XYZ file of C-alpha atoms in Angstrom:
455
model
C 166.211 225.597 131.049
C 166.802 222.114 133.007
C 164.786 220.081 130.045
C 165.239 222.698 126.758
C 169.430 221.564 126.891
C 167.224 218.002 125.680
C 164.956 219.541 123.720
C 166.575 222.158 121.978
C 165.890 226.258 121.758
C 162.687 227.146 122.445
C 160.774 228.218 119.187
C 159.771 231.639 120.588
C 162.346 234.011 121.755
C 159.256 235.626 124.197
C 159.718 232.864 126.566
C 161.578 233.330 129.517
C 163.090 232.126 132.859
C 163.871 228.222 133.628
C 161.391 225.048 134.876
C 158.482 225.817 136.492
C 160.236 224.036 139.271
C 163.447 226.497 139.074
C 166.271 225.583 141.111
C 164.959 227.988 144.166
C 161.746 226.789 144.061
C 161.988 223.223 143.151
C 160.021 220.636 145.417
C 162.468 218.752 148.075
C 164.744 221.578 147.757
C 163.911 223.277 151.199
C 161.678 225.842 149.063
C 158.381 226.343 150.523
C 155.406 224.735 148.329
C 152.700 227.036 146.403
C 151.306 229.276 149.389
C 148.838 231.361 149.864
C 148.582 235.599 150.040
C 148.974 236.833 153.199
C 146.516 239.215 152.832
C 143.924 240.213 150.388
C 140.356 238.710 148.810
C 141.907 235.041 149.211
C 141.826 235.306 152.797
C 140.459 231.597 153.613
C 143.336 229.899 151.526
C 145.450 230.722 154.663
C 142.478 229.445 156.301
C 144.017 225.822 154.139
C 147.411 226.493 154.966
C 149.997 224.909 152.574
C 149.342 223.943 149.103
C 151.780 221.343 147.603
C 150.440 219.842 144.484
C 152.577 216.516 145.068
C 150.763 216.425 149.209
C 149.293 213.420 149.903
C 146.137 215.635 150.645
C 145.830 217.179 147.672
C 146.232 214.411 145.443
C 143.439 212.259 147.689
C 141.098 215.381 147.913
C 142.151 218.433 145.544
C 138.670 219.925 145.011
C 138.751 222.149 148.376
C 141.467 223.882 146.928
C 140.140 224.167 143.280
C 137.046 225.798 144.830
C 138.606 227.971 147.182
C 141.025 229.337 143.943
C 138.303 229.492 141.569
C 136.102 231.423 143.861
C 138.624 233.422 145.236
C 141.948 234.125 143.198
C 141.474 232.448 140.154
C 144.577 233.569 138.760
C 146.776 232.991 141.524
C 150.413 233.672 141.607
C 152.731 231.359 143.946
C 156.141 233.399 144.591
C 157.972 230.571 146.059
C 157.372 228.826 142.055
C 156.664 231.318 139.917
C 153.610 229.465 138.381
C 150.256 231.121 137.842
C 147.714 228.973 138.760
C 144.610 229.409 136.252
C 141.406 227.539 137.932
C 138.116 229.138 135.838
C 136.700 227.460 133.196
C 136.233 230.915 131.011
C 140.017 231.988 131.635
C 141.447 228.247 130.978
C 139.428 228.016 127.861
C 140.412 231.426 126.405
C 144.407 230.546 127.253
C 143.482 227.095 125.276
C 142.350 228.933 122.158
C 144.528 232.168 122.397
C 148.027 230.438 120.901
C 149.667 233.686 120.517
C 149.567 235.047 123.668
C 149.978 231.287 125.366
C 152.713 229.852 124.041
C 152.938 225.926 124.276
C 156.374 225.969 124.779
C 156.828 224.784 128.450
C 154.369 221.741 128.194
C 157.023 219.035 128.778
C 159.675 221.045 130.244
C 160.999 218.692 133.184
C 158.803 219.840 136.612
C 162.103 219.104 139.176
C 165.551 220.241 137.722
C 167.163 217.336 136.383
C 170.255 216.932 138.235
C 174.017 216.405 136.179
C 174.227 212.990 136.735
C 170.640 212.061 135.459
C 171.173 214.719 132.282
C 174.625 212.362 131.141
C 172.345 208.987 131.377
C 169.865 210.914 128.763
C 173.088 212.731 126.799
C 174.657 209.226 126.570
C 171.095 207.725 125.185
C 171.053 210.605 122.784
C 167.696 211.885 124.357
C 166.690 214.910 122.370
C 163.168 215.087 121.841
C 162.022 218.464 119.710
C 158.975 220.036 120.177
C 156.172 218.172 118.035
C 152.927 218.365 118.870
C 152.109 219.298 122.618
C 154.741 221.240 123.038
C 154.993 222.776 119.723
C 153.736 226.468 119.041
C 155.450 226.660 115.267
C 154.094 226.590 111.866
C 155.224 223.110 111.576
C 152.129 221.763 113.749
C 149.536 221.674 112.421
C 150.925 219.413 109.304
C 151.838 216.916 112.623
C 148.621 216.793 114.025
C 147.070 216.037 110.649
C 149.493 213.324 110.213
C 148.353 211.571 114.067
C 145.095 212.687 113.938
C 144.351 210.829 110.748
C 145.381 207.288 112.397
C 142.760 208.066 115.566
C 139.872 209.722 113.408
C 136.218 208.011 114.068
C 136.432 205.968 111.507
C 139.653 203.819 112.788
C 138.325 203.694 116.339
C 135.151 202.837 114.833
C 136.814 200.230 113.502
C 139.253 199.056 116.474
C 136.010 198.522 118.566
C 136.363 194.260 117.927
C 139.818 194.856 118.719
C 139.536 196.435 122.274
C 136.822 194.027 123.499
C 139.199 191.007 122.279
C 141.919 191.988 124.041
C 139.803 193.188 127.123
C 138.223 189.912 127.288
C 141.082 188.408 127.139
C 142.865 190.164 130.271
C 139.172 189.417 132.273
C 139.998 185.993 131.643
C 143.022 186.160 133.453
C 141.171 188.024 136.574
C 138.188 185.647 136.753
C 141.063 182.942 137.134
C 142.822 185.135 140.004
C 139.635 186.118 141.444
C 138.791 182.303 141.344
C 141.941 181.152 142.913
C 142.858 183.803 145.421
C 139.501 185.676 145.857
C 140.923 188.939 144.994
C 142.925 190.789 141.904
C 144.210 194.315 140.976
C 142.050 195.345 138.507
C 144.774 198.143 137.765
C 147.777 196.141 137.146
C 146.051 193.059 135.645
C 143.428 195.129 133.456
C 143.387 198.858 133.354
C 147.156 199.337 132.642
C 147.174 196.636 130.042
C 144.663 197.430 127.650
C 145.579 200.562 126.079
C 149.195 199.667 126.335
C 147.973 196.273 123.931
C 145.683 198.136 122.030
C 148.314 200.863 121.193
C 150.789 198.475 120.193
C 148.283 196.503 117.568
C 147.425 199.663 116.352
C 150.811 201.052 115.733
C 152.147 197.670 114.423
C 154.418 197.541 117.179
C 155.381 193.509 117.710
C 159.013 193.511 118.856
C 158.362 194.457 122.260
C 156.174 193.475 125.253
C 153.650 195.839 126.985
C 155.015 195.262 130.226
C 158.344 197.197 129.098
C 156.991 199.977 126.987
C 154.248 200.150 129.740
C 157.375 200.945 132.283
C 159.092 203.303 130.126
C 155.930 204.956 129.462
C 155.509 205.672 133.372
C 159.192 206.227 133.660
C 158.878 209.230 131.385
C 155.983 210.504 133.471
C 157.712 210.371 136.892
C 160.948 211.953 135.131
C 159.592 214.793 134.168
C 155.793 215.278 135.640
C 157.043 213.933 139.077
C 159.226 215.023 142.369
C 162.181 212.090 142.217
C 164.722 212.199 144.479
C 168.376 212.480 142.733
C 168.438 208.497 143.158
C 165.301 207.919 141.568
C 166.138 210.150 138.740
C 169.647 208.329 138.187
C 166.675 205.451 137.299
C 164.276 206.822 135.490
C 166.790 208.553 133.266
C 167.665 205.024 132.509
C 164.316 203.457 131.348
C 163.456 206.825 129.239
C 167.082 206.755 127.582
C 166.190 203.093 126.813
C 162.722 204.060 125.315
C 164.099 207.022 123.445
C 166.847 204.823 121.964
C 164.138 202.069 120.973
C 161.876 205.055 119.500
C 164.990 206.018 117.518
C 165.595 202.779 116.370
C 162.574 202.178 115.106
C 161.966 205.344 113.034
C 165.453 204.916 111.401
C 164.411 200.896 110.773
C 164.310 199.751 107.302
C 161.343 197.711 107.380
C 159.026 200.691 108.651
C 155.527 199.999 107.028
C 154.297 203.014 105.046
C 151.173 202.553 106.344
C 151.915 202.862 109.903
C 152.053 206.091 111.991
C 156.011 205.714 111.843
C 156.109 205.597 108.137
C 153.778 208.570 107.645
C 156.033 210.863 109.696
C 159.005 209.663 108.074
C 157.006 210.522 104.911
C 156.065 213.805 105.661
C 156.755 216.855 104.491
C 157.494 220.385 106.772
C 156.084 223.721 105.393
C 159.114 224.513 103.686
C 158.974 221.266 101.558
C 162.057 219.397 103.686
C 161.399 216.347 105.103
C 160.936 215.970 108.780
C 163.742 215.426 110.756
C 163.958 212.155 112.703
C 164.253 213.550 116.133
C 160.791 215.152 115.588
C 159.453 212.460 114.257
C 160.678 210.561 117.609
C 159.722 213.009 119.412
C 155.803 212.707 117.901
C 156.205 209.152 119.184
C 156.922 209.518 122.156
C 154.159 211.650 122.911
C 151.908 209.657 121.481
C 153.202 206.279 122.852
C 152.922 207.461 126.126
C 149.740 209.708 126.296
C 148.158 206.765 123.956
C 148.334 204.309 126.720
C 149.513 205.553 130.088
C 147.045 207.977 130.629
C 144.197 206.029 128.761
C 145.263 203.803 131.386
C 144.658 206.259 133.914
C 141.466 207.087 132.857
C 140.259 203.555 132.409
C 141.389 203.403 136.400
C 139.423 206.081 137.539
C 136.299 204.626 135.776
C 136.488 201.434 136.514
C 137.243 202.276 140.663
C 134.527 205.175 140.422
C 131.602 202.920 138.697
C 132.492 200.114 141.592
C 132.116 202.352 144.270
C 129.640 204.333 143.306
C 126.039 203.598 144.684
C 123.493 201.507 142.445
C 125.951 201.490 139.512
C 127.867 198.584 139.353
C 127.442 195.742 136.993
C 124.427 198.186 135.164
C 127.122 199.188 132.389
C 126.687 195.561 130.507
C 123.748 195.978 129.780
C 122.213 199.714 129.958
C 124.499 200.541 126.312
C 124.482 204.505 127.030
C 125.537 204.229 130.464
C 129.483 203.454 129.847
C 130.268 206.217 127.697
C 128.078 208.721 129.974
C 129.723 207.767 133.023
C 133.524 208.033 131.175
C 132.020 211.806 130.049
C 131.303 212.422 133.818
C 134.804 210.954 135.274
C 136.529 213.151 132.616
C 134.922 215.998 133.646
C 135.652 215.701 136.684
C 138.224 213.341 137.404
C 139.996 213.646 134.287
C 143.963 211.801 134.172
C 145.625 215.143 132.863
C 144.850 217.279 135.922
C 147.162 220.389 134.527
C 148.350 221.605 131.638
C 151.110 224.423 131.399
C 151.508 227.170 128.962
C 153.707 230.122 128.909
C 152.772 233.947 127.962
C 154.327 235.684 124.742
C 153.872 238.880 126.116
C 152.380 241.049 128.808
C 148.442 240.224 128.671
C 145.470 240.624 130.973
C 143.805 237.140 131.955
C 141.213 236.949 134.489
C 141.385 240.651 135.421
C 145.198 239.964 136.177
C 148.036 241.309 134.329
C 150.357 239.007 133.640
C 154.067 239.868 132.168
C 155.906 238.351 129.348
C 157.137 234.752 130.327
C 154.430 234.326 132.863
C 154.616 230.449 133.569
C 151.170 228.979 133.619
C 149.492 226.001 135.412
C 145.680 225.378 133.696
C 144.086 223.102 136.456
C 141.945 221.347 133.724
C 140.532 219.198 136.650
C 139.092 222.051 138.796
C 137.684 223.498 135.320
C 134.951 220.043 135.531
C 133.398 221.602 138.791
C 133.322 225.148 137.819
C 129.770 225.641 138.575
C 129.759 228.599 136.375
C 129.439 225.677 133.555
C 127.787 222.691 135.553
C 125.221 222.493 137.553
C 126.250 220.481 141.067
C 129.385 219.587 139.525
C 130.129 217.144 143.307
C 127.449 215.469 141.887
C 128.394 212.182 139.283
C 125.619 212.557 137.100
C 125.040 210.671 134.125
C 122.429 212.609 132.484
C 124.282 215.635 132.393
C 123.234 217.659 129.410
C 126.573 219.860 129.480
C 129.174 217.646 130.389
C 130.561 217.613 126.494
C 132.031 221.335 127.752
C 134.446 219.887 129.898
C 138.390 220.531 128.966
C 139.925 217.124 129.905
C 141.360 217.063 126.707
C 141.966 220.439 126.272
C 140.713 222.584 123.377
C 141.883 224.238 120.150
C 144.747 223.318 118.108
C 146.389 221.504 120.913
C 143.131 219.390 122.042
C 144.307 216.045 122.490
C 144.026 213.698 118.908
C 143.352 211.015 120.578
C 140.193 211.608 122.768
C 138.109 209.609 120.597
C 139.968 206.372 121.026
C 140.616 207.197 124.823
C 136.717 207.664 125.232
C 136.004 204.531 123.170
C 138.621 202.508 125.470
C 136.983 203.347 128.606
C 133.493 202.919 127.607
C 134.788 198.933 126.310
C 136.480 198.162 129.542
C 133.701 199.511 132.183
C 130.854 197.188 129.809
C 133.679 194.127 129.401
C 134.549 194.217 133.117
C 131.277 194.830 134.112
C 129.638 192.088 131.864
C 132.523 189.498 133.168
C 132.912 190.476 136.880
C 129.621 191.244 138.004
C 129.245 190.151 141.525
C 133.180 191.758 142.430
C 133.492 194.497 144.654
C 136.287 197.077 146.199
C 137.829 195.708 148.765
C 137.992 197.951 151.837
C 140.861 199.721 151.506
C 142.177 203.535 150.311
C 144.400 202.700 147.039
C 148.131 204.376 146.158
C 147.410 207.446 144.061
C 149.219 208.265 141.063
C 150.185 212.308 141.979
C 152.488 213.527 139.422
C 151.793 217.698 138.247
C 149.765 216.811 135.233
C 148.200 213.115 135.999
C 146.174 211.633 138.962
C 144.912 208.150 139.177
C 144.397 205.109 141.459
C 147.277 202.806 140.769
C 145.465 199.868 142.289
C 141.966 198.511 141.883
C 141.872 196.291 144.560
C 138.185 194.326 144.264
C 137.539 190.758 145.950
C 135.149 187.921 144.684
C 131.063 187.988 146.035
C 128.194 190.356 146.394
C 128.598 193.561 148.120
């Protein structure tokens, strides 16, 4: 396995076979992408043609193919990748709860093969990152989770509330001076990435860096191992995640780590057997949450902010209708949600969707198509903000793996849509399609691109 020679053996012996990307089937290989059967009940995805989840087309306008798989193959093998694509709510959801049959094991494994060159910049930064919570199906995970979950609970975001609209108020400063100077500002760059990246860092008692750096090796780590980077581009990316890793390291191993902060509890704590956890899965806790804490909460917060602006009637009603920002953040994350897919891997041979799948079966959950299975929502198309369902949605997955942090992720979004409505209300998009984010697992708009004046 391209990423496990990082990671280290894979906890359960069941699980089989290399990347989901494997060297024959790995994108910008010469490879064909995910294709359709040539014959059979999914006759009109030929009708499609192609499907490459890192097209252009897909990543602008996916949910043609997340119907046409739901409705017609929704367990879908692709024998140019080997991945199983899983597109029903019902069979998502039961691979979610079912950790015994759907191992965890594959989560971060790197999507394109890592070539030798990019694999001695991460050997020579010491990058070895063991499986600790996402990617963790061992009896040491659940003490993790407890050890995260308890700095994100309600009560904490409850309290980090005066916190978020500070520092959001303080970035909309900045674009009300841009917007009055030039007319126009990235709402993205200038907002939506910053926040969470600020907020994490308060939270975590992280001072000795600047968001702008551990918001690039944040994305870095994405690309690397979510994305399709050319050998070059690797050669770089390896370099920013070695330097985050060797930070991360640092830090855990400091001697001034305060016992109260997230660092200090996992340094604290205690595995089943009674020893004490070792530092390279305590790293590798941070770096999960570091970069799920911020980069995708700044996805999210992207995707709300661009969706509210250009959706009919909407914009500025957020500052001042209260239960409008967190319904509309329920409805993008059901179904525009930043973690697209998730992947899991089968123990053994198991039936799924009235498919049998073997042992080692690579999976791809498309958690985004899940938010229009109309099965579970009524009209999902339709951006609805009354929607009495839209709490069943799986953005943030489900079970013992659902993500600790949806709480504070919600709670972000919901500040910045009422603070940037409340402080920009007369901006609107500016006429133009933005760059989308397109990794496997994460979609977003990486620029908000809004200009001064009434629509």
């Amino acid at each position: 396995m391209i990423y496990q020679a990082l990671t280290g053996p894979a906890p359960h012996s069941a699980v089989s076979g290399g990347c989901p990307y494997g060297p024959a089937g790995a994108p910008g290989t010469g490879a064909p992408p995910i294709t359709a059967p040539a014959s059979g009940p999914a006759s009109s995805l030929d009708g499609h043609g192609l499907l490459d989840l890192f097209g252009d087309g897909f990543v602008r306008d996916p949910y043609p193919w997340m119907d046409t798989l739901r409705r017609e193959s929704p367990v879908h093998h692709d024998p140019g990748t080997g991945l199983w694509l899983v597109s029903r709510h019902a069979d998502i959801r039961t691979v979610l709860l079912d950790q015994k049959a759907f191992l965890p094991d594959n989560a971060q494994h790197a999507v394109t093969p890592l070539g030798v060159p990019a694999l001695r910049v991460l050997a020579r930064a010491g990058f070895r990152v063991r499986p600790a919570l996402a990617n963790n199906g061992t009896d040491s995970h659940p003490g993790l989770r407890r050890v995260v979950t308890r700095f994100f609970n309600a009560h904490r975001v409850a309290a980090a509330v005066p916190l978020i609209e500070r520092i959001a108020d303080e970035l909309l400063d900045g674009v009300r001076a841009r917007l009055g100077a030039t007319g126009g500002c990235d709402l993205f760059s200038a907002f939506a990435q910053v926040l969470p990246c600020r907020v994490m860092m308060e939270l975590l008692g992280v001072d000795a860096l600047d968001a702008a750096t551990l918001a690039r090796w944040s994305d870095a780590s994405l690309e690397l191992f979510w994305g399709r980077p050319t050998p070059q581009r690797q050669l770089e990316l390896a370099e920013l995640v070695g330097e985050f890793h060797q930070w991360l390291t640092a830090a855990v191993n400091g001697e001034a780590v305060p016992e109260d902060s997230l660092m200090g509890a996992l340094i604290r704590h205690r595995l089943p057997d009674g020893r004490p956890l070792d530092v390279q899965t305590a790293v590798g806790a941070c770096f999960f949450v570091f970069v799920a804490g911020q980069s995708t909460t700044g996805q999210l917060i992207s995707t709300v902010l661009r969706g509210a602006l250009a959706e009919p009637g909407l914009w500025p009603r957020p500052a001042h209708e209260e239960p409008l920002a967190p319904a509309w953040v329920e409805e993008v994350l059901r179904r525009e949600p930043p973690v697209t897919t998730w992947r899991r891997v089968t123990s053994r041979p198991v039936e799924l969707g009235g498919v049998r799948l073997p042992a080692g079966a690579l999976l791809l959950l498309m958690l985004m198509g899940s938010g229009s299975d109309p099965e579970v929502f009524a009209d999902p198309a339709l951006m609805r903000t009354d929607r009495a369902e839209v709490r069943h949605h799986l953005a943030f997955g489900a079970g013992r793996h659902r993500c600790p942090g949806a709480s504070l992720a919600r709670t972000e979004a919901a500040v910045a849509l009422r603070a940037a409505a409340r402080r920009l209300p007369a901006v609107r998009l500016a006429p133009a399609d933005p760059p989308m984010l397109g990794l496997l697992s994460f979609r977003a708009p990486l620029r908000i691109d809004v200009v001064a004046g009434p629509a």
